[in-house]
Amino acid sequence: MTELSSDRPALRHRAVAELVGTAFLVMAVVGSGIAAQRLSPDDVGLQLLENALATGAALAALIIALQPVSAAFNPVVTALEGLTGALAGRHAVTSVAAQIFGGLVGVVVANLMFGEPTVSLSTTERGGPGRWLLLITALSRSGRPQLIGWAVGAYITAGYWFTSSTSFANPAVTIARMFSDTFAGIAPASVPMFLLAQIAGGAIGYGLARAIYHRPTLTAITQENRRELDATGGRSSRR
């Protein structure tokens, strides 16, 4: 009973952080896209710049604010954390569900904020996935998790420009963006290949990070994960 009572708050807090963070991320992506179209109706390049800057800044702020609790906002990242033992299994499953639900909440709120239909299927066909898991894993394994927010935010801002897909790298956000027929939307027919590519990209990014940063560094985040594993009956090795 002691383990369960100490575990439930951590699980609840993690789920709420992932839900809220993903919701605000999708609000930033979709909302800034709608605003960009209205502010710069005749300049697609400027629209993309406005969308990219708002998304990157919001992502950095959300990661920095919520990282002490949980700030993945990405089912691929969370699933890999669960598979590698960095995160307890049911925490991973709950976090992924919270991320997907949060994304759907975020797209509905963004649509409503700008007077768009609550839900509308996107008609924008897209291609070409982006990947950024390498950054997260590399900074975590090298003992610099405090830089993740800045690095990921900057990479996503740049990814809007150097990837043909405008850096679709998050399954929860990709799914949510189906439901807004606006600048940031993605047609349902384009989604399955993006999801497969994101999973493959996550695996490749994690493999590269392990190959480059072969010795994990014990950080406050890994210590917290070990306490979670202990609370759920898991075993953690000590170095």
Short mmCIF file of C-alpha atoms in Angstrom, two decimals:
data_model
loop_
_atom_site.label_atom_id
_atom_site.label_comp_id
_atom_site.label_asym_id
_atom_site.label_seq_id
_atom_site.Cartn_x
_atom_site.Cartn_y
_atom_site.Cartn_z
CA MET A 1 0.00 0.00 0.00
CA THR A 2 2.89 2.36 0.75
CA GLU A 3 4.38 1.83 -2.71
CA LEU A 4 1.07 2.42 -4.44
CA SER A 5 0.29 5.60 -2.54
CA SER A 6 3.75 7.02 -3.25
CA ASP A 7 3.59 6.00 -6.91
CA ARG A 8 0.18 7.38 -7.85
CA PRO A 9 0.99 11.08 -7.38
CA ALA A 10 4.12 10.76 -9.54
CA LEU A 11 2.14 9.02 -12.28
CA ARG A 12 -0.67 11.57 -12.10
CA HIS A 13 1.71 14.51 -12.15
CA ARG A 14 3.59 13.09 -15.12
CA ALA A 15 0.38 12.48 -17.07
CA VAL A 16 -0.92 15.99 -16.40
CA ALA A 17 2.41 17.55 -17.41
CA GLU A 18 2.49 15.58 -20.68
CA LEU A 19 -1.15 16.35 -21.47
CA VAL A 20 -0.84 20.07 -20.76
CA GLY A 21 2.54 20.38 -22.47
CA THR A 22 1.43 18.61 -25.65
CA ALA A 23 -1.82 20.57 -25.72
CA PHE A 24 0.03 23.89 -25.54
CA LEU A 25 2.55 22.71 -28.13
CA VAL A 26 -0.21 21.89 -30.61
CA MET A 27 -1.93 25.17 -29.79
CA ALA A 28 1.32 26.95 -30.66
CA VAL A 29 1.81 25.02 -33.91
CA VAL A 30 -1.76 25.33 -35.20
CA GLY A 31 -2.56 28.73 -33.71
CA SER A 32 0.57 30.44 -35.01
CA GLY A 33 -0.07 28.89 -38.42
CA ILE A 34 -3.56 30.38 -38.55
CA ALA A 35 -2.27 33.76 -37.31
CA ALA A 36 0.53 33.71 -39.89
CA GLN A 37 -1.92 33.11 -42.73
CA ARG A 38 -4.03 36.05 -41.60
CA LEU A 39 -1.15 38.42 -40.90
CA SER A 40 0.80 37.64 -44.08
CA PRO A 41 -1.80 36.35 -46.55
CA ASP A 42 0.35 36.94 -49.65
CA ASP A 43 3.74 35.65 -48.45
CA VAL A 44 4.04 31.91 -47.76
CA GLY A 45 7.69 32.23 -46.79
CA LEU A 46 6.87 34.79 -44.11
CA GLN A 47 4.01 32.60 -42.91
CA LEU A 48 6.43 29.71 -42.46
CA LEU A 49 8.92 31.92 -40.61
CA GLU A 50 6.26 33.15 -38.22
CA ASN A 51 5.00 29.62 -37.64
CA ALA A 52 8.52 28.28 -37.08
CA LEU A 53 9.58 30.98 -34.60
CA ALA A 54 6.40 30.66 -32.54
CA THR A 55 6.62 26.86 -32.46
CA GLY A 56 10.30 26.74 -31.54
CA ALA A 57 9.93 29.32 -28.79
CA ALA A 58 6.87 27.63 -27.33
CA LEU A 59 8.52 24.21 -27.39
CA ALA A 60 11.63 25.49 -25.61
CA ALA A 61 9.53 27.25 -22.96
CA LEU A 62 7.32 24.20 -22.36
CA ILE A 63 10.26 21.80 -22.01
CA ILE A 64 12.09 24.11 -19.60
CA ALA A 65 8.96 24.71 -17.51
CA LEU A 66 7.78 21.10 -17.29
CA GLN A 67 11.07 19.17 -17.43
CA PRO A 68 11.25 18.77 -13.61
CA VAL A 69 8.07 16.67 -13.87
CA SER A 70 7.91 15.35 -17.45
CA ALA A 71 8.47 17.09 -20.77
CA ALA A 72 8.73 14.59 -23.61
CA PHE A 73 5.48 15.57 -25.41
CA ASN A 74 6.39 12.88 -27.95
CA PRO A 75 5.18 9.24 -27.93
CA VAL A 76 8.34 8.03 -29.71
CA VAL A 77 10.60 9.54 -27.06
CA THR A 78 8.43 8.20 -24.24
CA ALA A 79 8.19 4.72 -25.77
CA LEU A 80 11.97 4.51 -26.07
CA GLU A 81 12.33 5.62 -22.46
CA GLY A 82 10.01 2.78 -21.47
CA LEU A 83 11.74 0.18 -23.66
CA THR A 84 15.20 1.12 -22.37
CA GLY A 85 14.16 1.09 -18.71
CA ALA A 86 14.58 4.83 -18.18
CA LEU A 87 10.86 5.06 -17.43
CA ALA A 88 8.56 2.62 -15.69
CA GLY A 89 6.29 0.76 -18.12
CA ARG A 90 2.93 2.04 -16.95
CA HIS A 91 4.32 5.57 -16.71
CA ALA A 92 5.28 5.30 -20.37
CA VAL A 93 1.87 3.97 -21.44
CA THR A 94 0.02 6.62 -19.44
CA SER A 95 2.27 9.38 -20.77
CA VAL A 96 1.70 8.37 -24.40
CA ALA A 97 -2.06 8.36 -23.88
CA ALA A 98 -1.85 11.77 -22.22
CA GLN A 99 0.24 13.14 -25.10
CA ILE A 100 -2.20 11.99 -27.77
CA PHE A 101 -5.22 13.28 -25.82
CA GLY A 102 -3.42 16.55 -25.08
CA GLY A 103 -2.70 17.03 -28.77
CA LEU A 104 -6.38 16.62 -29.61
CA VAL A 105 -7.34 19.11 -26.89
CA GLY A 106 -4.76 21.55 -28.22
CA VAL A 107 -5.97 21.46 -31.83
CA VAL A 108 -9.60 22.00 -30.77
CA VAL A 109 -8.64 24.98 -28.59
CA ALA A 110 -6.50 26.49 -31.37
CA ASN A 111 -9.32 26.15 -33.89
CA LEU A 112 -11.80 27.76 -31.52
CA MET A 113 -9.45 30.62 -30.57
CA PHE A 114 -9.33 31.74 -34.19
CA GLY A 115 -12.98 31.16 -35.03
CA GLU A 116 -12.30 28.07 -37.13
CA PRO A 117 -14.56 24.98 -37.06
CA THR A 118 -13.99 22.97 -33.87
CA VAL A 119 -12.75 20.04 -35.95
CA SER A 120 -12.06 19.98 -39.69
CA LEU A 121 -10.05 17.36 -41.54
CA SER A 122 -7.01 18.84 -43.23
CA THR A 123 -6.63 18.63 -47.01
CA THR A 124 -2.91 19.49 -47.06
CA GLU A 125 -0.83 16.63 -48.47
CA ARG A 126 2.69 16.46 -47.05
CA GLY A 127 5.82 14.34 -47.37
CA GLY A 128 9.26 13.97 -45.78
CA PRO A 129 9.68 13.42 -42.02
CA GLY A 130 12.13 15.11 -39.67
CA ARG A 131 14.01 13.69 -36.67
CA TRP A 132 15.29 15.26 -33.47
CA LEU A 133 15.48 12.42 -30.95
CA LEU A 134 19.27 12.36 -31.33
CA LEU A 135 19.46 15.73 -29.57
CA ILE A 136 17.42 14.62 -26.57
CA THR A 137 19.26 11.36 -26.05
CA ALA A 138 22.67 12.89 -26.62
CA LEU A 139 22.15 15.68 -24.10
CA SER A 140 20.65 13.30 -21.53
CA ARG A 141 23.45 10.76 -21.86
CA SER A 142 26.16 13.43 -21.71
CA GLY A 143 24.85 14.94 -18.48
CA ARG A 144 23.41 18.15 -19.98
CA PRO A 145 19.62 17.75 -19.71
CA GLN A 146 19.24 21.44 -18.83
CA LEU A 147 20.02 22.26 -22.47
CA ILE A 148 17.33 20.04 -23.99
CA GLY A 149 14.66 22.74 -24.14
CA TRP A 150 16.89 25.23 -25.93
CA ALA A 151 18.39 22.64 -28.27
CA VAL A 152 15.11 21.05 -29.31
CA GLY A 153 13.40 24.43 -29.71
CA ALA A 154 16.22 25.69 -31.91
CA TYR A 155 16.34 22.49 -33.96
CA ILE A 156 12.61 22.48 -34.62
CA THR A 157 12.75 26.14 -35.69
CA ALA A 158 15.51 25.27 -38.16
CA GLY A 159 13.77 22.05 -39.18
CA TYR A 160 10.82 24.02 -40.49
CA TRP A 161 13.20 25.24 -43.19
CA PHE A 162 15.65 22.46 -43.98
CA THR A 163 13.15 19.56 -44.11
CA SER A 164 10.59 19.17 -46.87
CA SER A 165 7.91 18.32 -44.31
CA THR A 166 8.50 21.39 -42.08
CA SER A 167 9.87 18.98 -39.47
CA PHE A 168 7.04 16.62 -38.59
CA ALA A 169 8.75 14.62 -35.83
CA ASN A 170 6.05 13.95 -33.24
CA PRO A 171 3.24 11.37 -33.62
CA ALA A 172 0.94 13.07 -31.10
CA VAL A 173 1.26 16.42 -32.85
CA THR A 174 0.95 14.82 -36.29
CA ILE A 175 -2.30 13.09 -35.33
CA ALA A 176 -3.70 16.30 -33.86
CA ARG A 177 -2.83 18.34 -36.96
CA MET A 178 -5.17 16.18 -39.05
CA PHE A 179 -8.07 17.96 -37.39
CA SER A 180 -7.38 21.50 -38.55
CA ASP A 181 -7.73 22.39 -42.22
CA THR A 182 -5.39 25.36 -41.81
CA PHE A 183 -1.76 26.27 -42.49
CA ALA A 184 -0.32 23.65 -40.12
CA GLY A 185 -2.73 20.84 -41.03
CA ILE A 186 -1.88 17.49 -42.59
CA ALA A 187 -4.21 15.34 -44.66
CA PRO A 188 -5.18 12.01 -43.01
CA ALA A 189 -3.80 10.10 -46.00
CA SER A 190 -0.33 11.50 -45.29
CA VAL A 191 -0.32 10.56 -41.61
CA PRO A 192 0.45 6.78 -41.63
CA MET A 193 3.76 7.13 -43.48
CA PHE A 194 4.75 10.01 -41.22
CA LEU A 195 4.09 7.90 -38.13
CA LEU A 196 6.15 5.01 -39.49
CA ALA A 197 8.97 7.35 -40.44
CA GLN A 198 8.91 8.99 -37.01
CA ILE A 199 9.21 5.62 -35.29
CA ALA A 200 12.07 4.63 -37.59
CA GLY A 201 13.71 8.02 -37.09
CA GLY A 202 13.44 7.65 -33.34
CA ALA A 203 15.18 4.28 -33.42
CA ILE A 204 17.94 5.63 -35.67
CA GLY A 205 18.41 8.71 -33.51
CA TYR A 206 18.64 6.65 -30.35
CA GLY A 207 21.13 4.27 -31.97
CA LEU A 208 23.32 7.16 -33.11
CA ALA A 209 23.25 8.73 -29.67
CA ARG A 210 24.30 5.44 -28.06
CA ALA A 211 27.10 5.04 -30.60
CA ILE A 212 28.41 8.56 -30.00
CA TYR A 213 27.73 8.92 -26.27
CA HIS A 214 28.51 5.39 -25.16
CA ARG A 215 28.78 6.10 -21.43
CA PRO A 216 25.60 7.46 -19.79
CA THR A 217 26.14 10.09 -17.12
CA LEU A 218 24.18 9.90 -13.89
CA THR A 219 21.96 12.98 -13.75
CA ALA A 220 19.14 14.23 -11.60
CA ILE A 221 16.69 12.96 -14.23
CA THR A 222 18.06 9.40 -14.18
CA GLN A 223 18.04 9.45 -10.38
CA GLU A 224 14.37 10.41 -10.47
CA ASN A 225 13.64 7.62 -12.94
CA ARG A 226 15.36 5.11 -10.69
CA ARG A 227 13.22 6.18 -7.76
CA GLU A 228 10.14 5.68 -9.95
CA LEU A 229 11.31 2.20 -10.92
CA ASP A 230 11.92 1.35 -7.27
CA ALA A 231 8.45 2.60 -6.37
CA THR A 232 6.88 0.34 -9.00
CA GLY A 233 8.86 -2.70 -8.01
CA GLY A 234 11.53 -2.39 -10.73
CA ARG A 235 15.21 -2.92 -10.15
CA SER A 236 17.86 -0.35 -10.94
CA SER A 237 21.56 -1.07 -11.18
CA ARG A 238 23.99 1.14 -9.31
CA ARG A 239 27.22 2.33 -10.80
#
